[in-house]
């Protein structure tokens, strides 16, 4: 099938403003959007810039706005989009070049919630045991691949880039509800700040955007309840 791909391109060092580049070529329905991007870069215009690595939905490098929806380019097939495809950088983060955005603010928020196990108890002889039921409480949150599809689909983040964002909150959830962790108070203090989780307006964009199927809005609500319970 013949497809038409429009890519929003921008090189801040060379272009006065972003512009749409237009590419028309033959593809097959089972090509992924990442294959389409690779074809353009390798066969048509080597200056096209985008991130990718694993090509299997694991590394989280290639989140893009594809036909108006945040997705991983390596997980979307041409046949599911049709012959007209638009690709833009994810929103709310500064464009460095074409589809590459500055991820530093996103990772600053991630680091702020202390994304590691905090437990100063003496190290046990064997592993710290946890029941299947205890794991189930936060298991979904462990699936985050930090692609930023959720945070950059959030209208609150678009208007306030300091908002800590759903990805950071869901990673806080991963540790707050882990029975082996003792850092809940520190994390909740971070999340209770003026740019923390109370900025969430329950738009559900994050849940819809997550390529891992994490019920992010539910996780955010659980952290809100935990914060209220701890303050009561
Ligand atoms: S390239 Fe790794 S998630 Fe798509």
Short mmCIF file of C-alpha atoms and ligand atoms in Angstrom, two decimals:
data_model
loop_
_atom_site.label_atom_id
_atom_site.label_comp_id
_atom_site.label_asym_id
_atom_site.label_seq_id
_atom_site.Cartn_x
_atom_site.Cartn_y
_atom_site.Cartn_z
CA UNK A 1 0.00 0.00 0.00
CA UNK A 2 1.06 3.57 -0.58
CA UNK A 3 1.29 5.66 2.57
CA UNK A 4 1.68 9.36 3.15
CA UNK A 5 3.64 10.28 6.25
CA UNK A 6 3.76 13.80 7.60
CA UNK A 7 6.39 14.42 10.24
CA UNK A 8 6.65 17.61 12.25
CA UNK A 9 10.30 18.54 11.99
CA UNK A 10 12.29 21.24 13.73
CA UNK A 11 15.94 21.96 14.22
CA UNK A 12 16.16 24.92 16.63
CA UNK A 13 19.64 25.70 15.32
CA UNK A 14 18.52 25.95 11.70
CA UNK A 15 14.75 26.49 11.47
CA UNK A 16 12.77 29.58 12.42
CA UNK A 17 9.79 27.39 13.32
CA UNK A 18 8.58 23.78 13.06
CA UNK A 19 7.36 22.59 9.66
CA UNK A 20 5.67 19.51 8.21
CA UNK A 21 7.82 17.26 6.05
CA UNK A 22 5.91 15.04 3.64
CA UNK A 23 6.94 11.53 2.56
CA UNK A 24 5.03 9.19 0.26
CA UNK A 25 6.20 5.64 -0.40
CA UNK A 26 5.20 2.00 -0.46
CA UNK A 27 4.82 0.11 2.82
CA UNK A 28 3.12 -3.08 3.95
CA UNK A 29 0.41 -3.19 6.57
CA UNK A 30 2.52 -5.12 9.03
CA UNK A 31 5.30 -2.51 9.01
CA UNK A 32 5.60 -0.79 12.33
CA UNK A 33 5.80 3.00 12.50
CA UNK A 34 9.39 2.51 13.63
CA UNK A 35 10.04 0.66 10.33
CA UNK A 36 8.47 3.60 8.51
CA UNK A 37 10.75 6.03 10.35
CA UNK A 38 13.77 3.87 9.65
CA UNK A 39 12.90 3.73 5.96
CA UNK A 40 12.74 7.53 5.80
CA UNK A 41 15.99 7.95 7.72
CA UNK A 42 17.94 5.24 5.93
CA UNK A 43 16.57 5.64 2.40
CA UNK A 44 15.23 9.17 2.03
CA UNK A 45 16.61 11.70 4.51
CA UNK A 46 19.35 10.79 6.97
CA UNK A 47 18.91 14.03 8.88
CA UNK A 48 15.63 12.89 10.47
CA UNK A 49 16.17 12.61 14.23
CA UNK A 50 14.30 10.29 16.63
CA UNK A 51 15.14 8.00 19.51
CA UNK A 52 14.85 4.23 19.37
CA UNK A 53 16.69 1.26 20.78
CA UNK A 54 15.02 -2.08 21.57
CA UNK A 55 12.30 -1.97 18.87
CA UNK A 56 10.18 -4.25 21.07
CA UNK A 57 8.27 -1.97 23.44
CA UNK A 58 10.70 -2.40 26.30
CA UNK A 59 13.17 0.50 26.41
CA UNK A 60 10.60 3.31 26.14
CA UNK A 61 12.74 5.40 23.76
CA UNK A 62 10.33 6.00 20.90
CA UNK A 63 7.21 7.56 22.36
CA UNK A 64 5.73 9.92 19.75
CA UNK A 65 2.44 11.59 18.97
CA UNK A 66 1.15 9.34 16.17
CA UNK A 67 -2.09 10.36 14.50
CA UNK A 68 -2.80 12.50 17.54
CA UNK A 69 -2.20 9.81 20.16
CA UNK A 70 0.90 9.15 22.27
CA UNK A 71 2.26 5.73 21.34
CA UNK A 72 5.50 3.80 20.96
CA UNK A 73 6.51 3.81 17.28
CA UNK A 74 7.69 0.21 17.60
CA UNK A 75 4.26 -1.00 18.76
CA UNK A 76 2.00 0.53 16.12
CA UNK A 77 1.35 -1.12 12.76
CA UNK A 78 0.68 0.76 9.55
CA UNK A 79 -2.51 -1.26 8.94
CA UNK A 80 -3.95 0.06 12.21
CA UNK A 81 -3.49 3.68 11.11
CA UNK A 82 -4.34 3.64 7.40
CA UNK A 83 -2.60 5.41 4.55
CA UNK A 84 -2.33 8.84 6.17
CA UNK A 85 0.02 9.06 9.11
CA UNK A 86 1.12 12.09 11.10
CA UNK A 87 3.98 11.99 13.56
CA UNK A 88 4.88 14.73 16.05
CA UNK A 89 7.10 14.94 19.11
CA UNK A 90 5.47 14.26 22.48
CA UNK A 91 4.12 17.47 24.02
CA UNK A 92 5.23 19.57 26.94
CA UNK A 93 8.99 18.99 26.65
CA UNK A 94 11.34 21.18 24.61
CA UNK A 95 12.18 19.85 21.15
CA UNK A 96 15.92 19.32 20.69
CA UNK A 97 15.54 18.11 17.11
CA UNK A 98 12.59 16.69 15.18
CA UNK A 99 11.11 13.96 17.44
CA UNK A 100 13.80 14.16 20.11
CA UNK A 101 12.69 16.11 23.16
CA UNK A 102 14.59 17.15 26.27
CA UNK A 103 13.79 14.41 28.78
CA UNK A 104 15.72 16.02 31.65
CA UNK A 105 12.67 17.62 33.37
CA UNK A 106 10.86 14.27 33.12
CA UNK A 107 13.72 12.37 34.74
CA UNK A 108 14.20 15.10 37.36
CA UNK A 109 10.63 14.40 38.53
CA UNK A 110 11.30 10.66 38.47
CA UNK A 111 14.43 11.09 40.59
CA UNK A 112 12.56 13.34 43.03
CA UNK A 113 10.30 10.51 44.21
CA UNK A 114 13.33 8.40 45.27
CA UNK A 115 12.80 5.49 42.85
CA UNK A 116 14.64 2.83 44.82
CA UNK A 117 14.01 0.60 47.80
CA UNK A 118 14.53 2.38 51.13
CA UNK A 119 15.05 -0.04 53.98
CA UNK A 120 17.72 0.35 56.65
CA UNK A 121 16.85 -2.86 58.49
CA UNK A 122 19.73 -5.31 58.89
CA UNK A 123 20.20 -7.23 55.66
CA UNK A 124 18.51 -10.61 56.05
CA UNK A 125 20.29 -13.86 55.36
CA UNK A 126 17.81 -14.58 52.59
CA UNK A 127 15.56 -12.32 50.51
CA UNK A 128 12.90 -10.11 52.10
CA UNK A 129 9.80 -12.19 51.62
CA UNK A 130 6.55 -10.83 50.26
CA UNK A 131 3.25 -12.59 49.62
CA UNK A 132 1.60 -12.76 46.21
CA UNK A 133 -1.24 -10.62 47.60
CA UNK A 134 1.21 -7.96 48.79
CA UNK A 135 2.89 -7.89 45.38
CA UNK A 136 -0.42 -7.61 43.57
CA UNK A 137 -1.09 -4.21 45.18
CA UNK A 138 1.72 -2.52 43.23
CA UNK A 139 2.56 -5.07 40.52
CA UNK A 140 1.06 -3.01 37.67
CA UNK A 141 3.18 -0.01 38.65
CA UNK A 142 6.37 -2.04 38.19
CA UNK A 143 5.61 -2.27 34.47
CA UNK A 144 6.49 1.38 33.77
CA UNK A 145 9.21 1.78 31.10
CA UNK A 146 9.59 5.56 31.57
CA UNK A 147 8.62 6.35 27.99
CA UNK A 148 6.87 9.58 29.11
CA UNK A 149 3.75 8.82 27.03
CA UNK A 150 1.59 9.36 30.11
CA UNK A 151 3.14 12.57 31.43
CA UNK A 152 3.27 14.20 28.00
CA UNK A 153 -0.39 13.39 27.32
CA UNK A 154 -1.47 15.16 30.51
CA UNK A 155 -3.11 18.58 30.00
CA UNK A 156 -1.92 19.71 33.42
CA UNK A 157 1.69 19.01 32.39
CA UNK A 158 1.21 20.90 29.11
CA UNK A 159 0.31 24.05 31.03
CA UNK A 160 2.69 23.55 33.97
CA UNK A 161 5.94 21.80 33.13
CA UNK A 162 6.84 21.74 36.83
CA UNK A 163 3.95 19.34 37.60
CA UNK A 164 5.59 16.13 38.80
CA UNK A 165 3.43 14.15 36.40
CA UNK A 166 1.82 10.70 36.26
CA UNK A 167 5.00 8.74 35.51
CA UNK A 168 6.69 9.97 38.68
CA UNK A 169 3.55 9.31 40.74
CA UNK A 170 3.11 5.79 39.40
CA UNK A 171 6.75 5.03 40.24
CA UNK A 172 6.20 6.42 43.72
CA UNK A 173 3.18 4.10 43.95
CA UNK A 174 5.46 1.19 43.08
CA UNK A 175 7.49 1.78 46.28
CA UNK A 176 4.86 3.29 48.61
CA UNK A 177 2.80 0.09 48.46
CA UNK A 178 5.79 -2.24 48.59
CA UNK A 179 5.75 -3.82 52.07
CA UNK A 180 9.57 -4.07 52.03
CA UNK A 181 10.02 -0.31 51.65
CA UNK A 182 10.25 2.27 54.46
CA UNK A 183 10.44 5.49 52.44
CA UNK A 184 6.74 6.30 52.21
CA UNK A 185 6.88 9.46 54.36
CA UNK A 186 9.71 10.98 52.29
CA UNK A 187 7.96 10.24 49.00
CA UNK A 188 4.61 11.55 50.17
CA UNK A 189 6.30 14.76 51.29
CA UNK A 190 7.63 15.24 47.75
CA UNK A 191 4.23 14.44 46.22
CA UNK A 192 2.43 16.81 48.61
CA UNK A 193 4.28 19.86 47.20
CA UNK A 194 2.58 22.61 45.19
CA UNK A 195 3.56 20.89 41.92
CA UNK A 196 2.84 17.41 43.24
CA UNK A 197 -0.02 14.98 42.86
CA UNK A 198 -2.82 17.38 43.86
CA UNK A 199 -2.36 19.01 40.44
CA UNK A 200 -3.89 15.86 38.90
CA UNK A 201 -7.35 16.60 37.49
CA UNK A 202 -8.22 12.96 36.78
CA UNK A 203 -8.33 13.49 33.01
CA UNK A 204 -7.47 9.80 32.37
CA UNK A 205 -5.24 10.79 29.42
CA UNK A 206 -2.34 9.06 31.15
CA UNK A 207 -4.17 5.76 31.50
CA UNK A 208 -5.20 5.83 27.83
CA UNK A 209 -1.68 6.69 26.67
CA UNK A 210 0.22 4.05 28.65
CA UNK A 211 1.64 1.43 26.23
CA UNK A 212 2.01 -0.99 29.14
CA UNK A 213 -1.65 -0.89 30.14
CA UNK A 214 -0.93 0.44 33.63
CA UNK A 215 -4.08 1.82 35.30
CA UNK A 216 -2.24 5.05 36.08
CA UNK A 217 -5.19 7.18 37.18
CA UNK A 218 -6.18 4.45 39.66
CA UNK A 219 -2.62 4.40 41.01
CA UNK A 220 -2.65 8.19 41.41
CA UNK A 221 -5.93 8.02 43.30
CA UNK A 222 -4.49 5.34 45.60
CA UNK A 223 -1.49 7.55 46.38
CA UNK A 224 -3.81 10.50 47.06
CA UNK A 225 -5.78 8.37 49.50
CA UNK A 226 -2.57 7.18 51.17
CA UNK A 227 -1.46 10.78 51.61
CA UNK A 228 -4.80 11.76 53.15
CA UNK A 229 -4.72 8.72 55.41
CA UNK A 230 -1.16 9.48 56.58
CA UNK A 231 -2.13 13.09 57.37
CA UNK A 232 -5.31 12.13 59.23
S1 LIG B 1 12.33 1.21 20.61
FE1 LIG B 1 12.30 0.48 22.68
S2 LIG B 1 10.22 0.81 23.26
FE2 LIG B 1 10.21 1.22 21.14
#
